[in-house]
């Protein structure tokens, strides 16, 4: 077989990679030690960053892509896929992560946006992208730009699951509401949603997003994770919730178990026992408007 | 013929395998709901075949042990259809101590043999037993680097062996469940005596 006959970075490969993460937990890690804990706990991938969202929130200032040395250190430590975050619209940070060889890029509202108008043209990259969305229109626009995975935004770094629930219900509810409508009505709705009609038609036909949909932002306990799965998530991202809890190793394992057995309350109960304190939560309503991360990007 | 297939539903590409086996059975003239997610060890004795899907092999391996499925899977009398991570799990030897392989096929497997995700690719692959090449999607794929005499090699590329059968089992380094070409699913079922 000749090498020139191989095709790299196609949509099928990018979406296929995302598909392999289903039913899994992707954990934020800031160093090799945490990455190893995440891998041993059964994470399907890790997100390499300099600070977890709760610490980014505390530190303030401009939050950027992590130091490449940090990312390489984490890539060396584990054999599971390593993802990295870039600022919204910062296509050069994305080029840098692709050059480093990260397995997936998160164009993330958790970092300070670099472009107020445009997201990255993701279809140009070989490496797949995941993007945040609060509602169906936002999800459709990101898929149109080439995202291979959607993650509902939630409100990162709060340990409060309320926004993750709001966003998952918004997306799944809107899809259900459109089922049974005529193609003409769906195209009409696409205009209201500022969504590409073709992708919306496909979504309604499938009864779900045409790419994998993970839940993120505020998941802090095994029960939180299982709830997001029951609401329709294909998997979950966990950030500060693990490494800011009292016993990260046990919490990480428990969240993996809870996602694996999300519809078996007996098992979720068992793994939730004696985990110690979860991360200290933050009431989303106490945040100033400029502290709310989910409004970044649209 | 009454046939029941379980798709190991611990993590990974589960729904695609269910859809692909349903499609293959339909093409073979056996429509109906005989493909089920396999979540508990006590389902195993009722099955004729099991699919171990792609996903993260370290994660799936850990969950097989954790859910008490290791021994029931090694003692399973039916055929196993293992793809990508599944090929790692069904092998006798793996180059990574974090995977606890089932040892059901006499192959030695190397994980992520092609490198990271940017090295993932698709290609038209000639496969023994198929008239035309199979459009194969390799995602952070493994290869077999050694095999016992009893293992029948169906396809290889420069890096190593990417498709084998051994007794009732079949292992593939790529993802036939991502498309709508069910020839390999059918080949596996025919090998089990279902046709």
Short mmCIF file of C-alpha atoms in Angstrom, two decimals:
data_model
loop_
_atom_site.label_atom_id
_atom_site.label_comp_id
_atom_site.label_asym_id
_atom_site.label_seq_id
_atom_site.Cartn_x
_atom_site.Cartn_y
_atom_site.Cartn_z
CA UNK A 1 0.00 0.00 0.00
CA UNK A 2 1.40 3.38 -1.00
CA UNK A 3 1.65 6.17 1.51
CA UNK A 4 0.30 8.78 -0.92
CA UNK A 5 -3.00 6.90 -1.01
CA UNK A 6 -3.60 7.62 2.67
CA UNK A 7 -5.92 10.49 3.48
CA UNK A 8 -5.33 12.40 6.71
CA UNK A 9 -7.52 14.85 8.62
CA UNK A 10 -10.77 14.13 6.80
CA UNK A 11 -14.08 14.93 8.45
CA UNK A 12 -14.71 11.20 8.90
CA UNK A 13 -11.44 10.80 10.82
CA UNK A 14 -12.00 13.89 12.92
CA UNK A 15 -15.58 12.97 13.85
CA UNK A 16 -14.50 9.34 14.25
CA UNK A 17 -11.90 10.34 16.84
CA UNK A 18 -14.55 12.24 18.81
CA UNK A 19 -16.83 9.24 18.56
CA UNK A 20 -14.23 7.01 20.27
CA UNK A 21 -14.44 9.22 23.38
CA UNK A 22 -18.13 8.43 23.95
CA UNK A 23 -19.16 7.21 27.37
CA UNK A 24 -15.94 8.63 28.76
CA UNK A 25 -14.66 11.34 31.07
CA UNK A 26 -12.14 13.94 29.88
CA UNK A 27 -10.23 15.54 32.75
CA UNK A 28 -8.42 18.89 33.01
CA UNK A 29 -4.82 18.45 34.17
CA UNK A 30 -2.02 20.96 34.78
CA UNK A 31 0.99 18.63 35.10
CA UNK A 32 2.28 15.13 34.40
CA UNK A 33 1.38 13.91 37.89
CA UNK A 34 -2.29 14.87 37.51
CA UNK A 35 -2.35 13.43 34.00
CA UNK A 36 -1.16 10.08 35.35
CA UNK A 37 -3.82 10.15 38.08
CA UNK A 38 -6.46 10.88 35.44
CA UNK A 39 -5.28 8.06 33.20
CA UNK A 40 -5.18 5.58 36.07
CA UNK A 41 -8.67 6.62 37.11
CA UNK A 42 -9.97 5.69 33.66
CA UNK A 43 -10.15 9.07 31.88
CA UNK A 44 -10.49 8.64 28.09
CA UNK A 45 -8.44 11.79 27.46
CA UNK A 46 -6.91 14.70 29.34
CA UNK A 47 -7.11 18.44 28.69
CA UNK A 48 -3.66 19.96 29.20
CA UNK A 49 -3.67 23.48 30.62
CA UNK A 50 -1.64 25.77 32.84
CA UNK A 51 -4.45 26.44 35.28
CA UNK A 52 -7.81 24.77 35.81
CA UNK A 53 -10.81 27.03 35.12
CA UNK A 54 -11.43 27.84 38.81
CA UNK A 55 -7.85 29.14 39.09
CA UNK A 56 -8.08 31.02 35.78
CA UNK A 57 -11.19 32.66 37.21
CA UNK A 58 -9.34 33.63 40.40
CA UNK A 59 -6.18 34.84 38.67
CA UNK A 60 -7.94 37.18 36.23
CA UNK A 61 -5.92 38.91 33.51
CA UNK A 62 -5.57 37.49 30.00
CA UNK A 63 -5.73 33.68 29.92
CA UNK A 64 -3.88 32.12 26.96
CA UNK A 65 -2.82 28.79 25.51
CA UNK A 66 -0.56 26.83 27.90
CA UNK A 67 3.23 26.75 27.60
CA UNK A 68 4.19 24.14 24.96
CA UNK A 69 6.69 22.64 27.41
CA UNK A 70 3.84 21.97 29.81
CA UNK A 71 1.78 20.34 27.08
CA UNK A 72 4.69 18.15 25.94
CA UNK A 73 5.35 17.10 29.54
CA UNK A 74 1.74 15.95 29.80
CA UNK A 75 1.86 14.25 26.37
CA UNK A 76 4.93 12.30 27.49
CA UNK A 77 3.26 11.18 30.72
CA UNK A 78 0.18 9.42 29.30
CA UNK A 79 -0.86 7.22 26.40
CA UNK A 80 -4.47 8.42 26.24
CA UNK A 81 -5.24 11.37 23.93
CA UNK A 82 -4.14 14.83 25.06
CA UNK A 83 -6.24 17.90 24.23
CA UNK A 84 -5.28 21.55 24.55
CA UNK A 85 -7.20 24.83 24.79
CA UNK A 86 -6.81 27.84 22.52
CA UNK A 87 -8.48 31.24 22.69
CA UNK A 88 -11.61 31.72 20.59
CA UNK A 89 -10.53 32.86 17.12
CA UNK A 90 -6.79 32.43 17.81
CA UNK A 91 -5.90 30.34 14.78
CA UNK A 92 -2.15 30.66 15.40
CA UNK A 93 -2.42 29.16 18.87
CA UNK A 94 -4.29 26.33 17.14
CA UNK A 95 -1.50 25.95 14.57
CA UNK A 96 0.99 25.74 17.44
CA UNK A 97 -0.99 23.00 19.22
CA UNK A 98 -1.35 21.09 15.95
CA UNK A 99 2.42 21.35 15.40
CA UNK A 100 3.00 19.99 18.91
CA UNK A 101 0.83 17.00 18.02
CA UNK A 102 -2.07 17.39 20.46
CA UNK A 103 -4.94 15.04 19.61
CA UNK A 104 -7.79 17.55 19.84
CA UNK A 105 -8.04 21.34 20.19
CA UNK A 106 -10.62 23.02 22.41
CA UNK A 107 -11.52 26.50 21.14
CA UNK A 108 -12.53 27.57 24.59
CA UNK A 109 -14.41 30.42 26.20
CA UNK A 110 -12.50 29.66 29.41
CA UNK A 111 -9.52 31.48 27.92
CA UNK A 112 -9.78 35.17 27.00
CA UNK A 113 -11.19 35.44 23.45
CA UNK A 114 -8.76 36.67 20.80
CA UNK A 115 -11.37 37.54 18.17
CA UNK A 116 -14.75 39.07 18.98
CA UNK A 117 -16.17 38.41 15.53
CA UNK A 118 -14.86 35.12 14.18
CA UNK A 119 -14.18 31.64 15.44
CA UNK A 120 -11.35 29.60 13.91
CA UNK A 121 -12.02 28.12 10.44
CA UNK A 122 -11.64 24.60 11.79
CA UNK A 123 -12.14 22.64 8.59
CA UNK A 124 -8.65 23.77 7.51
CA UNK A 125 -6.95 21.78 10.28
CA UNK A 126 -5.90 18.12 10.35
CA UNK A 127 -6.50 17.88 14.07
CA UNK A 128 -10.13 17.77 15.27
CA UNK A 129 -11.72 20.58 17.30
CA UNK A 130 -14.20 20.72 20.16
CA UNK A 131 -16.17 23.93 20.73
CA UNK A 132 -18.56 25.14 23.41
CA UNK A 133 -22.25 25.87 22.80
CA UNK A 134 -25.12 27.10 24.97
CA UNK A 135 -27.92 26.46 22.52
CA UNK A 136 -28.73 24.77 19.23
CA UNK A 137 -27.87 27.77 17.04
CA UNK A 138 -24.42 28.08 18.56
CA UNK A 139 -23.84 24.31 18.14
CA UNK A 140 -24.92 24.47 14.47
CA UNK A 141 -22.56 27.39 13.75
CA UNK A 142 -19.59 25.59 15.31
CA UNK A 143 -20.32 22.37 13.39
CA UNK A 144 -20.57 24.44 10.21
CA UNK A 145 -17.07 25.83 10.94
CA UNK A 146 -15.79 22.27 11.26
CA UNK A 147 -16.04 21.32 14.95
CA UNK A 148 -15.91 17.53 15.37
CA UNK A 149 -17.33 17.64 18.90
CA UNK A 150 -19.63 20.01 20.77
CA UNK A 151 -19.37 20.58 24.48
CA UNK A 152 -22.18 22.35 26.25
CA UNK A 153 -20.56 25.29 28.00
CA UNK A 154 -21.98 25.26 31.48
CA UNK A 155 -20.20 27.80 33.67
CA UNK A 156 -16.62 26.63 34.06
CA UNK A 157 -14.79 26.84 37.37
CA UNK A 158 -17.89 27.19 39.53
CA UNK A 159 -18.58 23.60 40.63
CA UNK A 160 -22.21 24.51 40.01
CA UNK A 161 -23.96 22.29 37.49
CA UNK A 162 -26.96 24.55 36.90
CA UNK A 163 -25.71 26.13 33.66
CA UNK A 164 -24.58 22.78 32.22
CA UNK A 165 -28.13 21.53 32.78
CA UNK A 166 -29.62 24.66 31.20
CA UNK A 167 -27.50 24.29 28.06
CA UNK A 168 -28.06 20.54 27.63
CA UNK A 169 -31.83 20.99 28.06
CA UNK A 170 -31.80 23.91 25.61
CA UNK A 171 -30.12 21.86 22.89
CA UNK A 172 -31.96 18.56 23.38
CA UNK A 173 -35.31 20.31 23.92
CA UNK A 174 -34.99 22.38 20.76
CA UNK A 175 -34.16 19.27 18.69
CA UNK A 176 -37.22 17.46 20.10
CA UNK A 177 -39.41 20.51 19.44
CA UNK A 178 -38.39 20.51 15.77
CA UNK A 179 -39.08 16.84 15.17
CA UNK A 180 -42.26 16.38 13.17
CA UNK A 181 -41.96 19.85 11.61
CA UNK A 182 -41.83 20.18 7.83
CA UNK A 183 -38.51 20.91 6.09
CA UNK A 184 -39.81 24.39 5.28
CA UNK A 185 -40.55 25.09 8.94
CA UNK A 186 -37.12 23.83 9.94
CA UNK A 187 -35.41 26.09 7.40
CA UNK A 188 -37.48 28.97 8.77
CA UNK A 189 -36.37 28.12 12.31
CA UNK A 190 -32.74 27.96 11.12
CA UNK A 191 -33.01 31.64 10.19
CA UNK A 192 -34.16 32.55 13.70
CA UNK A 193 -31.38 30.47 15.21
CA UNK A 194 -28.79 31.99 12.83
CA UNK A 195 -27.93 28.39 11.98
CA UNK A 196 -27.01 26.84 8.61
CA UNK A 197 -30.24 25.20 7.39
CA UNK A 198 -28.56 22.10 5.99
CA UNK A 199 -26.99 21.14 9.32
CA UNK A 200 -30.21 21.84 11.19
CA UNK A 201 -32.17 19.61 8.80
CA UNK A 202 -29.63 16.82 9.32
CA UNK A 203 -29.79 17.28 13.10
CA UNK A 204 -33.58 17.08 13.22
CA UNK A 205 -33.52 13.99 11.02
CA UNK A 206 -30.99 12.29 13.32
CA UNK A 207 -32.79 13.43 16.47
CA UNK A 208 -29.43 14.49 17.91
CA UNK A 209 -26.40 16.58 16.99
CA UNK A 210 -24.52 15.11 14.01
CA UNK A 211 -21.32 15.18 16.12
CA UNK A 212 -20.59 13.91 19.61
CA UNK A 213 -21.97 16.15 22.38
CA UNK A 214 -20.22 16.25 25.75
CA UNK A 215 -21.27 18.16 28.84
CA UNK A 216 -18.91 20.56 30.61
CA UNK A 217 -18.77 23.39 33.10
CA UNK A 218 -19.58 22.94 36.77
CA UNK A 219 -19.64 19.14 37.04
CA UNK A 220 -18.27 18.40 40.54
CA UNK A 221 -19.75 15.10 41.77
CA UNK A 222 -20.53 11.62 40.39
CA UNK A 223 -24.24 12.44 40.57
CA UNK A 224 -23.68 15.62 38.51
CA UNK A 225 -21.92 13.56 35.84
CA UNK A 226 -24.61 10.86 35.77
CA UNK A 227 -27.34 13.50 35.50
CA UNK A 228 -25.68 15.06 32.44
CA UNK A 229 -25.51 11.61 30.82
CA UNK A 230 -29.21 11.00 31.52
CA UNK A 231 -30.01 14.39 29.98
CA UNK A 232 -28.40 13.25 26.73
CA UNK A 233 -24.64 13.90 26.96
CA UNK A 234 -22.33 11.44 25.17
CA UNK A 235 -19.68 11.98 27.86
CA UNK A 236 -18.41 14.65 30.26
CA UNK A 237 -15.54 17.07 30.75
CA UNK A 238 -14.49 17.59 34.36
CA UNK A 239 -12.25 20.49 35.28
CA UNK A 240 -11.63 21.95 38.69
CA UNK A 241 -14.17 19.50 40.17
CA UNK A 242 -11.58 16.76 40.54
CA UNK A 243 -8.27 18.33 41.52
CA UNK A 244 -9.87 20.89 43.85
CA UNK A 245 -11.79 18.19 45.73
CA UNK A 246 -10.54 16.62 48.96
CA UNK A 247 -9.45 13.32 47.39
CA UNK A 248 -8.79 13.75 43.64
CA UNK A 249 -7.92 10.10 42.97
CA UNK A 250 -11.12 8.77 44.49
CA UNK A 251 -13.24 11.55 42.99
CA UNK A 252 -11.81 10.89 39.52
CA UNK A 253 -12.52 7.15 39.73
CA UNK A 254 -15.99 7.77 41.11
CA UNK A 255 -16.91 10.12 38.26
CA UNK A 256 -15.70 7.57 35.68
CA UNK A 257 -17.83 4.88 37.35
CA UNK A 258 -20.85 7.18 37.51
CA UNK A 259 -20.62 7.98 33.78
CA UNK A 260 -20.21 4.29 32.98
CA UNK A 261 -23.29 3.36 35.04
CA UNK A 262 -25.23 6.60 34.68
CA UNK A 263 -28.63 4.89 34.64
CA UNK A 264 -27.94 2.62 37.63
CA UNK A 265 -28.63 4.70 40.77
CA UNK A 266 -27.39 1.92 43.08
CA UNK A 267 -23.91 2.12 41.57
CA UNK A 268 -23.89 5.93 41.55
CA UNK A 269 -24.84 5.76 45.26
CA UNK A 270 -22.05 3.28 45.99
CA UNK A 271 -19.30 5.30 44.28
CA UNK A 272 -20.50 8.55 45.89
CA UNK A 273 -19.88 7.30 49.44
CA UNK A 274 -17.24 9.01 51.57
CA UNK A 275 -15.55 11.02 48.84
CA UNK A 276 -14.84 13.91 51.21
CA UNK A 277 -15.58 17.48 50.21
CA UNK A 278 -16.26 18.21 46.56
CA UNK A 279 -14.80 21.49 45.30
CA UNK A 280 -16.33 24.53 46.95
CA UNK A 281 -19.05 25.71 44.61
CA UNK A 282 -19.85 29.20 43.44
CA UNK A 283 -23.39 30.50 42.96
CA UNK A 284 -23.58 31.60 39.36
CA UNK A 285 -25.90 34.48 40.33
CA UNK A 286 -23.17 36.10 42.42
CA UNK A 287 -20.92 36.52 39.37
CA UNK A 288 -20.56 39.94 37.78
CA UNK A 289 -21.51 39.97 34.13
CA UNK A 290 -17.87 40.28 33.06
CA UNK A 291 -17.01 37.20 35.14
CA UNK A 292 -19.45 34.94 33.29
CA UNK A 293 -17.45 32.87 30.79
CA UNK A 294 -20.29 31.28 28.82
CA UNK A 295 -21.22 34.57 27.10
CA UNK A 296 -17.86 34.59 25.32
CA UNK A 297 -18.26 33.70 21.64
CA UNK A 298 -21.62 33.23 19.99
CA UNK B 1 -31.93 -18.63 12.59
CA UNK B 2 -32.03 -16.96 15.99
CA UNK B 3 -28.87 -15.04 16.68
CA UNK B 4 -28.13 -12.60 19.51
CA UNK B 5 -25.20 -10.19 19.40
CA UNK B 6 -23.98 -8.07 22.32
CA UNK B 7 -21.92 -4.92 21.83
CA UNK B 8 -19.69 -4.30 24.85
CA UNK B 9 -21.07 -0.98 26.11
CA UNK B 10 -18.48 0.22 28.58
CA UNK B 11 -17.00 3.10 26.58
CA UNK B 12 -16.42 4.02 22.93
CA UNK B 13 -18.12 3.52 19.60
CA UNK B 14 -21.06 1.43 20.84
CA UNK B 15 -24.10 2.77 18.95
CA UNK B 16 -22.24 2.57 15.60
CA UNK B 17 -21.52 -1.13 16.13
CA UNK B 18 -25.15 -1.80 17.04
CA UNK B 19 -26.30 -0.02 13.88
CA UNK B 20 -23.72 -1.81 11.71
CA UNK B 21 -24.62 -5.30 13.01
CA UNK B 22 -28.32 -4.54 12.56
CA UNK B 23 -27.53 -3.47 8.99
CA UNK B 24 -25.47 -6.58 8.30
CA UNK B 25 -28.17 -8.89 9.70
CA UNK B 26 -30.80 -7.11 7.63
CA UNK B 27 -28.74 -7.56 4.46
CA UNK B 28 -28.41 -11.26 5.30
CA UNK B 29 -32.16 -11.61 5.68
CA UNK B 30 -32.35 -11.56 9.49
CA UNK B 31 -34.07 -8.32 10.42
CA UNK B 32 -35.15 -7.78 14.01
CA UNK B 33 -33.84 -6.65 17.32
CA UNK B 34 -31.11 -9.07 18.12
CA UNK B 35 -28.29 -6.63 18.76
CA UNK B 36 -28.10 -5.42 22.36
CA UNK B 37 -25.73 -3.31 24.45
CA UNK B 38 -23.69 -5.59 26.73
CA UNK B 39 -23.40 -3.94 30.12
CA UNK B 40 -23.39 -6.78 32.66
CA UNK B 41 -21.48 -10.06 32.83
CA UNK B 42 -24.65 -12.12 33.32
CA UNK B 43 -25.79 -11.27 29.76
CA UNK B 44 -22.76 -13.04 28.24
CA UNK B 45 -23.92 -16.70 28.30
CA UNK B 46 -27.04 -15.82 26.24
CA UNK B 47 -25.06 -14.35 23.34
CA UNK B 48 -23.83 -15.90 20.10
CA UNK B 49 -21.39 -13.12 19.34
CA UNK B 50 -19.84 -10.11 21.05
CA UNK B 51 -18.40 -6.93 19.55
CA UNK B 52 -15.64 -5.10 21.40
CA UNK B 53 -15.72 -1.58 19.95
CA UNK B 54 -13.10 1.09 19.49
CA UNK B 55 -12.51 3.59 22.27
CA UNK B 56 -9.66 3.93 24.73
CA UNK B 57 -8.16 0.49 25.31
CA UNK B 58 -6.77 1.39 28.75
CA UNK B 59 -10.19 2.67 29.84
CA UNK B 60 -12.16 -0.27 28.41
CA UNK B 61 -9.70 -2.79 29.85
CA UNK B 62 -9.98 -1.24 33.29
CA UNK B 63 -13.80 -1.26 33.09
CA UNK B 64 -13.85 -4.94 31.98
CA UNK B 65 -11.93 -5.83 35.15
CA UNK B 66 -13.94 -3.46 37.35
CA UNK B 67 -17.28 -4.85 36.12
CA UNK B 68 -16.31 -8.50 36.64
CA UNK B 69 -16.38 -9.26 32.90
CA UNK B 70 -12.81 -10.47 32.41
CA UNK B 71 -13.33 -14.18 33.16
CA UNK B 72 -16.79 -14.45 31.52
CA UNK B 73 -15.30 -12.93 28.34
CA UNK B 74 -12.32 -15.33 28.30
CA UNK B 75 -14.73 -18.26 28.81
CA UNK B 76 -17.23 -17.06 26.17
CA UNK B 77 -17.98 -19.81 23.64
CA UNK B 78 -19.16 -17.62 20.76
CA UNK B 79 -17.32 -15.37 18.35
CA UNK B 80 -15.82 -11.98 19.19
CA UNK B 81 -15.59 -9.14 16.66
CA UNK B 82 -12.90 -6.77 17.95
CA UNK B 83 -12.06 -3.43 16.35
CA UNK B 84 -9.25 -0.97 17.16
CA UNK B 85 -9.15 -0.86 20.99
CA UNK B 86 -10.97 -4.20 20.80
CA UNK B 87 -8.03 -5.69 18.86
CA UNK B 88 -5.72 -4.58 21.68
CA UNK B 89 -7.99 -6.15 24.30
CA UNK B 90 -8.52 -9.50 22.56
CA UNK B 91 -4.78 -10.02 21.87
CA UNK B 92 -2.46 -12.31 23.79
CA UNK B 93 0.28 -9.70 24.24
CA UNK B 94 0.17 -5.90 24.37
CA UNK B 95 3.08 -3.47 24.62
CA UNK B 96 1.39 -1.60 27.49
CA UNK B 97 1.06 -2.94 31.06
CA UNK B 98 -2.08 -0.83 31.64
CA UNK B 99 -4.05 -3.12 29.34
CA UNK B 100 -5.03 -6.54 30.70
CA UNK B 101 -5.58 -8.45 27.45
CA UNK B 102 -8.07 -11.32 27.13
CA UNK B 103 -5.53 -13.47 25.25
CA UNK B 104 -8.14 -14.96 22.90
CA UNK B 105 -6.15 -14.45 19.68
CA UNK B 106 -2.46 -15.35 19.37
CA UNK B 107 -1.18 -11.94 18.28
CA UNK B 108 1.20 -9.40 19.80
CA UNK B 109 -0.19 -5.89 19.49
CA UNK B 110 1.38 -2.45 19.56
CA UNK B 111 -0.94 0.38 20.68
CA UNK B 112 -1.10 3.69 18.75
CA UNK B 113 1.28 2.22 16.19
CA UNK B 114 0.95 5.13 13.77
CA UNK B 115 1.37 7.93 16.31
CA UNK B 116 -1.02 10.60 17.46
CA UNK B 117 -4.39 11.72 16.06
CA UNK B 118 -2.86 13.81 13.26
CA UNK B 119 -1.38 10.56 11.92
CA UNK B 120 -4.85 8.94 11.72
CA UNK B 121 -5.87 8.17 8.14
CA UNK B 122 -8.31 6.45 5.80
CA UNK B 123 -7.40 4.26 2.85
CA UNK B 124 -8.67 1.57 0.50
CA UNK B 125 -7.38 -1.70 1.95
CA UNK B 126 -7.28 -5.06 0.15
CA UNK B 127 -8.65 -7.71 2.54
CA UNK B 128 -8.39 -11.47 2.00
CA UNK B 129 -11.86 -12.89 1.39
CA UNK B 130 -13.30 -9.65 -0.04
CA UNK B 131 -13.56 -9.12 -3.78
CA UNK B 132 -12.96 -5.36 -3.64
CA UNK B 133 -10.78 -3.30 -1.25
CA UNK B 134 -12.38 -2.15 2.00
CA UNK B 135 -12.45 1.57 2.81
CA UNK B 136 -10.69 1.45 6.18
CA UNK B 137 -10.58 4.26 8.75
CA UNK B 138 -7.59 4.08 11.13
CA UNK B 139 -7.88 6.25 14.24
CA UNK B 140 -4.90 6.16 16.64
CA UNK B 141 -4.85 2.56 15.51
CA UNK B 142 -2.89 -0.45 16.77
CA UNK B 143 -1.18 -3.10 14.62
CA UNK B 144 -0.24 -6.71 15.27
CA UNK B 145 3.53 -7.19 15.05
CA UNK B 146 3.57 -10.95 15.62
CA UNK B 147 1.16 -13.86 15.24
CA UNK B 148 0.84 -17.58 15.90
CA UNK B 149 0.68 -20.06 12.99
CA UNK B 150 -3.02 -20.66 13.64
CA UNK B 151 -3.94 -17.02 13.05
CA UNK B 152 -5.17 -16.19 9.55
CA UNK B 153 -3.88 -12.79 8.40
CA UNK B 154 -6.50 -10.98 6.27
CA UNK B 155 -4.72 -7.66 5.69
CA UNK B 156 -1.41 -5.99 6.39
CA UNK B 157 0.17 -2.63 5.64
CA UNK B 158 3.76 -1.41 6.02
CA UNK B 159 3.48 -0.96 9.77
CA UNK B 160 2.10 -4.44 10.44
CA UNK B 161 -0.93 -6.70 10.44
CA UNK B 162 -4.29 -4.91 10.54
CA UNK B 163 -6.89 -7.69 10.11
CA UNK B 164 -6.94 -11.30 11.34
CA UNK B 165 -9.29 -14.17 12.06
CA UNK B 166 -8.61 -16.93 14.56
CA UNK B 167 -11.23 -19.60 15.13
CA UNK B 168 -14.56 -17.82 15.62
CA UNK B 169 -12.93 -14.46 16.35
CA UNK B 170 -12.02 -11.55 14.09
CA UNK B 171 -9.82 -8.56 14.99
CA UNK B 172 -9.43 -5.37 12.93
CA UNK B 173 -7.18 -2.37 13.60
CA UNK B 174 -9.62 -0.03 11.83
CA UNK B 175 -13.29 0.93 12.14
CA UNK B 176 -15.71 -0.86 9.76
CA UNK B 177 -18.60 0.40 11.93
CA UNK B 178 -18.06 4.03 10.87
CA UNK B 179 -19.39 3.45 7.35
CA UNK B 180 -22.21 1.53 5.70
CA UNK B 181 -20.10 -1.23 4.14
CA UNK B 182 -20.96 -4.29 6.23
CA UNK B 183 -18.92 -6.89 4.32
CA UNK B 184 -16.57 -7.54 7.25
CA UNK B 185 -19.44 -7.82 9.72
CA UNK B 186 -21.01 -10.32 7.33
CA UNK B 187 -17.76 -12.25 6.87
CA UNK B 188 -17.54 -12.57 10.67
CA UNK B 189 -21.15 -13.76 10.96
CA UNK B 190 -20.74 -16.22 8.08
CA UNK B 191 -17.65 -17.59 9.81
CA UNK B 192 -19.88 -18.26 12.84
CA UNK B 193 -22.21 -20.29 10.65
CA UNK B 194 -24.80 -17.53 10.25
CA UNK B 195 -25.78 -16.99 6.62
#
